[in-house]
Tab-separated table of C-alpha atoms in Angstrom:
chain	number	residue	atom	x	y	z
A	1	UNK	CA	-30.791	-39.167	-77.168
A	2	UNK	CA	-29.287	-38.313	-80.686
A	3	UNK	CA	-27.978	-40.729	-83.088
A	4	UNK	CA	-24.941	-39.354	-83.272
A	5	UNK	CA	-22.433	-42.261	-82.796
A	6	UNK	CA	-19.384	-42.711	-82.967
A	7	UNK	CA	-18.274	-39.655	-82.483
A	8	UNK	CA	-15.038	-37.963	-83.334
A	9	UNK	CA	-13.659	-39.101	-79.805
A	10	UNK	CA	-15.291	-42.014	-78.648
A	11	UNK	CA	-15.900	-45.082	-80.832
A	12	UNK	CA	-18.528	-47.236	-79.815
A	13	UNK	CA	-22.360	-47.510	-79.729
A	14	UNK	CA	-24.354	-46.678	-76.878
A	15	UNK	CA	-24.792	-50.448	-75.490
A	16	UNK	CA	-21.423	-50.295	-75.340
A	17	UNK	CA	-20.718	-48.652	-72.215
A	18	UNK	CA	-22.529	-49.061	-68.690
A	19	UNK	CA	-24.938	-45.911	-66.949
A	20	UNK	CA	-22.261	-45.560	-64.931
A	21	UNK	CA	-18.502	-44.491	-66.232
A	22	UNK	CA	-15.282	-44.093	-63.348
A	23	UNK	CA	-13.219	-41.234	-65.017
A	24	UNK	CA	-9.302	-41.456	-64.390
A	25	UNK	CA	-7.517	-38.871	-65.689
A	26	UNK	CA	-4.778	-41.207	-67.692
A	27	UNK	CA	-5.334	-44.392	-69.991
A	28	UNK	CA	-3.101	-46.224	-68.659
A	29	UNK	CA	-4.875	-46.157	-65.219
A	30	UNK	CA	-8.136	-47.087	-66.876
A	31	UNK	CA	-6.689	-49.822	-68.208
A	32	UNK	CA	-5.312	-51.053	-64.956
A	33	UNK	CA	-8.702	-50.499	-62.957
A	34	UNK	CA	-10.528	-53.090	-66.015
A	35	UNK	CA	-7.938	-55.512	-66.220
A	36	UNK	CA	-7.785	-55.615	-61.732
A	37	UNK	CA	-10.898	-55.090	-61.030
A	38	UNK	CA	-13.494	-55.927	-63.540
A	39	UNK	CA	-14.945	-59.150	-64.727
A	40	UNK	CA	-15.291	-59.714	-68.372
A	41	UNK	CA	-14.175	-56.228	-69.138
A	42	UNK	CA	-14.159	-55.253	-73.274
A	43	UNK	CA	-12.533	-52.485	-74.842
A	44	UNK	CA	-14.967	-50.037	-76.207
A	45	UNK	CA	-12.667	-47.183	-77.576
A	46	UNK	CA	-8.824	-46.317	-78.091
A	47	UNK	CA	-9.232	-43.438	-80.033
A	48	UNK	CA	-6.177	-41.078	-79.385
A	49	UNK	CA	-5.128	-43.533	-77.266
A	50	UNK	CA	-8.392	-42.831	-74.420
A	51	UNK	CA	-8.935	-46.188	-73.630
A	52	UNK	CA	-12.205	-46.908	-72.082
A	53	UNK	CA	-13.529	-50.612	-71.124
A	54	UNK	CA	-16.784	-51.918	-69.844
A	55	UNK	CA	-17.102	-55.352	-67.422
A	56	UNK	CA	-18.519	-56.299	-64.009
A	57	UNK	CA	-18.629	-55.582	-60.286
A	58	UNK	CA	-19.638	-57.449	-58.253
A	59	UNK	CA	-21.935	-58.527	-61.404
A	60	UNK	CA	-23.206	-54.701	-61.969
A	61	UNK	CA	-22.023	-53.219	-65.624
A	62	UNK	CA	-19.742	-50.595	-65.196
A	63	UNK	CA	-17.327	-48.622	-67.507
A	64	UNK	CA	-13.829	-47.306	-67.049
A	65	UNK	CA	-12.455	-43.904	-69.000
A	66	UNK	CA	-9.844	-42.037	-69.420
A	67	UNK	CA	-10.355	-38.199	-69.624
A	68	UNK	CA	-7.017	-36.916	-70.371
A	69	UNK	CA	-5.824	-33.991	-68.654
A	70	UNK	CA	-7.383	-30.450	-68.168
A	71	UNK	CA	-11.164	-29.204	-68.090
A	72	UNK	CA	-10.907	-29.246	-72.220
A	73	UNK	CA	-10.431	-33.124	-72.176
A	74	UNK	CA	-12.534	-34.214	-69.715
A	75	UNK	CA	-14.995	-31.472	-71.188
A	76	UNK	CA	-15.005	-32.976	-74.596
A	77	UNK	CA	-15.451	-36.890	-73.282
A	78	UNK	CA	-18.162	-35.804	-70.570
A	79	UNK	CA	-20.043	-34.365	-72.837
A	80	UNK	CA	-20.525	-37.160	-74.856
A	81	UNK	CA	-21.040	-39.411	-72.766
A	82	UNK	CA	-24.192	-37.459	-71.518
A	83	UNK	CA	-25.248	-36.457	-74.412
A	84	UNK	CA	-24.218	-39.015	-77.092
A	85	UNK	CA	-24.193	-42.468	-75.216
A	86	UNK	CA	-26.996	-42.334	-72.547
A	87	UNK	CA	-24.025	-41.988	-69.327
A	88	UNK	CA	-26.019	-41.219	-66.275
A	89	UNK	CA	-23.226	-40.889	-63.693
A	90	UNK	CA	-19.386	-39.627	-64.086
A	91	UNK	CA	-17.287	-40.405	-61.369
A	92	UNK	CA	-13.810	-38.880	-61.872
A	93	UNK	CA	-11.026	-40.953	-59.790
A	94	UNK	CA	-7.659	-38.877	-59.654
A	95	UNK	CA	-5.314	-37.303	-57.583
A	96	UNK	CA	-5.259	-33.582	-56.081
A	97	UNK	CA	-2.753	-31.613	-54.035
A	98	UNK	CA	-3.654	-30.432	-51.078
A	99	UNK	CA	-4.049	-27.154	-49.577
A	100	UNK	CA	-4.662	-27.290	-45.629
A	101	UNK	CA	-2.299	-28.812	-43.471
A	102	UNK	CA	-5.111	-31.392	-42.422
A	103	UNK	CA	-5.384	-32.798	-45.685
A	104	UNK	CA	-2.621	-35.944	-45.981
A	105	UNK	CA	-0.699	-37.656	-48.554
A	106	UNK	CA	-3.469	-40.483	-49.382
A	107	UNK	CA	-6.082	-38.785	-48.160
A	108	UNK	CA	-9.202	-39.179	-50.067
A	109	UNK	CA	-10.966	-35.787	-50.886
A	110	UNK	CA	-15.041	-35.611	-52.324
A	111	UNK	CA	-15.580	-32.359	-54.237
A	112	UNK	CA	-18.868	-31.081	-52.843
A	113	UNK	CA	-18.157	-27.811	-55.232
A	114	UNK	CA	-15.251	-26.824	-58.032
A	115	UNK	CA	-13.390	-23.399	-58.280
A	116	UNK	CA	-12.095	-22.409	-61.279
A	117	UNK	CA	-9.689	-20.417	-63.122
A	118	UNK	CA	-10.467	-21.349	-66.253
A	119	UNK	CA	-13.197	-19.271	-68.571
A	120	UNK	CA	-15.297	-22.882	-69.500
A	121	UNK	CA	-18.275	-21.752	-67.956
A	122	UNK	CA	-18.377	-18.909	-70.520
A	123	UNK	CA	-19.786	-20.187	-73.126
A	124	UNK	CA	-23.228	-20.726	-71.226
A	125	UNK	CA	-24.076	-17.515	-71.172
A	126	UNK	CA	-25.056	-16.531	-68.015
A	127	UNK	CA	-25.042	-13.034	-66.298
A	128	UNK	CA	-22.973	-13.982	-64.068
A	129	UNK	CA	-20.727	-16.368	-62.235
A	130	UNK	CA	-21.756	-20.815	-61.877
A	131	UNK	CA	-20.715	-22.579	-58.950
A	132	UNK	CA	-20.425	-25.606	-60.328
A	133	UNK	CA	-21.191	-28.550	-57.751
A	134	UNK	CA	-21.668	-31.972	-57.186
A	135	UNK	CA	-24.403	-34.553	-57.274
A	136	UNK	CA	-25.355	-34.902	-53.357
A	137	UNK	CA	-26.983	-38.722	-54.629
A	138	UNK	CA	-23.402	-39.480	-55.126
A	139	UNK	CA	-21.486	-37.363	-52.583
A	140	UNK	CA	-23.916	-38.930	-49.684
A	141	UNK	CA	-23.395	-42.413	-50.793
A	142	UNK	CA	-19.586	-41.749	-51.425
A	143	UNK	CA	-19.373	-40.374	-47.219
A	144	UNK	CA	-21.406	-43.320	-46.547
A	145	UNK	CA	-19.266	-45.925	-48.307
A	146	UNK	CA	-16.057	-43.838	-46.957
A	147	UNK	CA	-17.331	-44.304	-43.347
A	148	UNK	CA	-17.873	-47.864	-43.807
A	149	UNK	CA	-14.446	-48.696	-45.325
A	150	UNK	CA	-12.129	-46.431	-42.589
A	151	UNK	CA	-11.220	-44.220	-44.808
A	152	UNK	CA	-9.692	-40.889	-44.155
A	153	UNK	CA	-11.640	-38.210	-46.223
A	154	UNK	CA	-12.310	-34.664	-46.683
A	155	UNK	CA	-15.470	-33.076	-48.449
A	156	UNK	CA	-15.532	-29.419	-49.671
A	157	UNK	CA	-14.488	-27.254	-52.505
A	158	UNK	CA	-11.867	-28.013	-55.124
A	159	UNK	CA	-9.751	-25.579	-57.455
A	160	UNK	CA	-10.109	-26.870	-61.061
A	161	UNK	CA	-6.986	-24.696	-62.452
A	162	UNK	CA	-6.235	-24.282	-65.758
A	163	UNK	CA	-2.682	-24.744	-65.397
A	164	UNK	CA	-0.371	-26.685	-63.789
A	165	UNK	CA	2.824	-24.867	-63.793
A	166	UNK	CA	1.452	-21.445	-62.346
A	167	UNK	CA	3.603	-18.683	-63.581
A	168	UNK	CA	1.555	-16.009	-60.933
A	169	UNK	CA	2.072	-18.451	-57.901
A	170	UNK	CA	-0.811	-17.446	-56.444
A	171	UNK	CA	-2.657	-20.723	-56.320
A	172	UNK	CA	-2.707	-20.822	-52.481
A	173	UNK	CA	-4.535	-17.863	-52.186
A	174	UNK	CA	-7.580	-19.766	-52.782
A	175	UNK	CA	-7.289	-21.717	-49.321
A	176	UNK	CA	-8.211	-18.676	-47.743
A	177	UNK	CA	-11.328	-19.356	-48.703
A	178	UNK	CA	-11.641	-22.862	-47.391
A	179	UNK	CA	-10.806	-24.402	-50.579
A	180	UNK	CA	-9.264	-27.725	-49.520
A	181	UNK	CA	-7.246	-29.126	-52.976
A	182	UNK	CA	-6.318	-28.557	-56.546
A	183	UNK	CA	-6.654	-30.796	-59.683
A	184	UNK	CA	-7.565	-29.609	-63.481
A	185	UNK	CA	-10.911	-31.035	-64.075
A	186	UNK	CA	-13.652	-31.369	-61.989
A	187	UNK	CA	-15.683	-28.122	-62.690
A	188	UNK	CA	-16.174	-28.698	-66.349
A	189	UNK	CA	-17.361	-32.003	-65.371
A	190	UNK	CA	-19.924	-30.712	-62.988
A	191	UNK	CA	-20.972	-27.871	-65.570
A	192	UNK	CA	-21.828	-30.416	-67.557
A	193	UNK	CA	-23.825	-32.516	-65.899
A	194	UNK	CA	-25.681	-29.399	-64.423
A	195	UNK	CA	-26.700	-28.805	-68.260
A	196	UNK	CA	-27.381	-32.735	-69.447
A	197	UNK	CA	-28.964	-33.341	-66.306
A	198	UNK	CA	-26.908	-35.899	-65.155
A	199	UNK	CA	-24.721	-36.635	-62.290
A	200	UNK	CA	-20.874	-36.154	-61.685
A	201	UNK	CA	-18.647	-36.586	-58.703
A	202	UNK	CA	-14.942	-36.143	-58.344
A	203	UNK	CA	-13.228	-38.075	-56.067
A	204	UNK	CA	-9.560	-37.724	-55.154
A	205	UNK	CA	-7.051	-39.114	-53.808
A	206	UNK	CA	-3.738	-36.694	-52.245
A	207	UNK	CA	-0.977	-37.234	-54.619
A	208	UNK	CA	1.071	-34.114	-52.748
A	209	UNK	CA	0.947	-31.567	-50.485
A	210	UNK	CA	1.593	-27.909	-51.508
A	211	UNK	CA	2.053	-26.671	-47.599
A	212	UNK	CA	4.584	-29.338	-46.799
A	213	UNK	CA	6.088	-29.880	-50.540
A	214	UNK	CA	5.645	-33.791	-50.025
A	215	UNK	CA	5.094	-36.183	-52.807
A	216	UNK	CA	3.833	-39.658	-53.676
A	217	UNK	CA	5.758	-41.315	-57.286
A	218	UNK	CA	4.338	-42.909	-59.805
A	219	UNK	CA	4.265	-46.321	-58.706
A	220	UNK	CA	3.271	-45.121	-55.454
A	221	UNK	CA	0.173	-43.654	-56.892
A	222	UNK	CA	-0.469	-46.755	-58.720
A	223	UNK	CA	0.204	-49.175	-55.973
A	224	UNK	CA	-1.864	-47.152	-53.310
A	225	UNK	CA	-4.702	-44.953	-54.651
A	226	UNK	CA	-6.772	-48.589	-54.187
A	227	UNK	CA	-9.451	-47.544	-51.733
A	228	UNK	CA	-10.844	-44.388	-53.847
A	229	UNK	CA	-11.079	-47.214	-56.767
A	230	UNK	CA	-12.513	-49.685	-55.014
A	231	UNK	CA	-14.660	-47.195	-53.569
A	232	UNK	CA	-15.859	-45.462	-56.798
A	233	UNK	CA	-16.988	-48.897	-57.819
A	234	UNK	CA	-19.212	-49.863	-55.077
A	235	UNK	CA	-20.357	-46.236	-55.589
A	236	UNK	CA	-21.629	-47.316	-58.669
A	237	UNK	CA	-23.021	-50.159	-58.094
A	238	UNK	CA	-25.509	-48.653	-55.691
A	239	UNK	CA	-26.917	-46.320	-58.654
């Protein structure tokens, strides 16, 4: 690993933060999963406002994240903490909108692979296109765990989209081809695990529905988007 710490984005040391990192897309939530859920949990960077904390569950070190929003964000901070700070595992906790009519408001959805939009996988220079995908260690377990809990999930491919207000409107044409939800950043997270080596997942929880135009608020999100939290945690712990 390269001594090169603290970087222009994350301020700490690499004994800082835990093997294991939960990704939410907005400080705010990261700062409500440490102060709820961990024990003894530290703040280990608020640069730009990312906060990102390390504590306990269930007396296992793990850190919480933010990764702002979009595949540039979340591109910048996963890389890092790969490369930089020794992460192992990335588990991204946000919220998607769904694209079948079997997917619910609440719902939890695993993505086993990310579509994209967006021209990140570019820059690796390959002759072609990169499905980016999953770590099966962590989508098995996360099934597992969902199974045990009674939770309603989903696993299958996700649209990473580069933007959020689509001026084309042609972001349901990708359910044709059994893509189940859309959010903006789990393929650059999987492209770069595939090149660290490391592992990523991106779990979801259904914020709204884009077939039946239904919505969850802002303290709704807050209040019930528990179980995928609680769920990415015991995830980690098992790793």
């Amino acid at each position: 690993m390269k001594n090169n710490y603290p970087t222009p984005h994350i301020k700490a040391e690499p004994k800082d933060i835990a093997k294991t990192v939960l990704m939410p897309g907005d400080p705010m939530r990261a700062k409500l999963v440490a102060e709820k859920y961990l024990d003894d949990a530290v703040l280990f960077n608020n640069v730009r406002g990312i906060q990102g904390y390390t504590g306990k569950w269930k007396g296992n070190p793990v850190s919480v994240m933010a990764s702002g929003m979009g595949m540039p964000s979340i591109g910048i901070y996963s890389y890092e903490l790969y490369n930089f700070f020794g992460v192992d595992n990335i588990i991204r906790i946000g919220s998607a909108g769904a694209m079948r009519p079997d997917v619910k408001i609440r719902d939890v959805v695993f993505g086993m692979g990310a579509c994209t939009n967006s021209s990140y996988g570019s820059q690796f220079g390959l002759d072609g296109s990169f499905a980016p995908i999953a770590s099966f260690k962590l989508l098995s377990r996360a099934v597992e765990l969902a199974k045990q809990k009674g939770i309603d999930y989903h696993v299958g491919n996700l649209l990473s989209s580069d933007t959020f207000y689509d001026d084309t409107e042609r972001t349901m044409s990708w359910a044709k081809m059994g893509v189940i939800a859309v959010e903006m950043e789990a393929a650059a997270l999987y492209m770069n695990a595939a090149r660290a080596g490391k592992n990523a997942l991106a779990i979801c929880t259904v914020s709204d529905s884009l077939i039946s135009g239904e919505a969850t608020t802002a303290e709704e999100r807050e209040a019930t988007f528990t179980g995928m939290i609680e769920l990415a945690l015991d995830l980690g712990c098992g790793l």
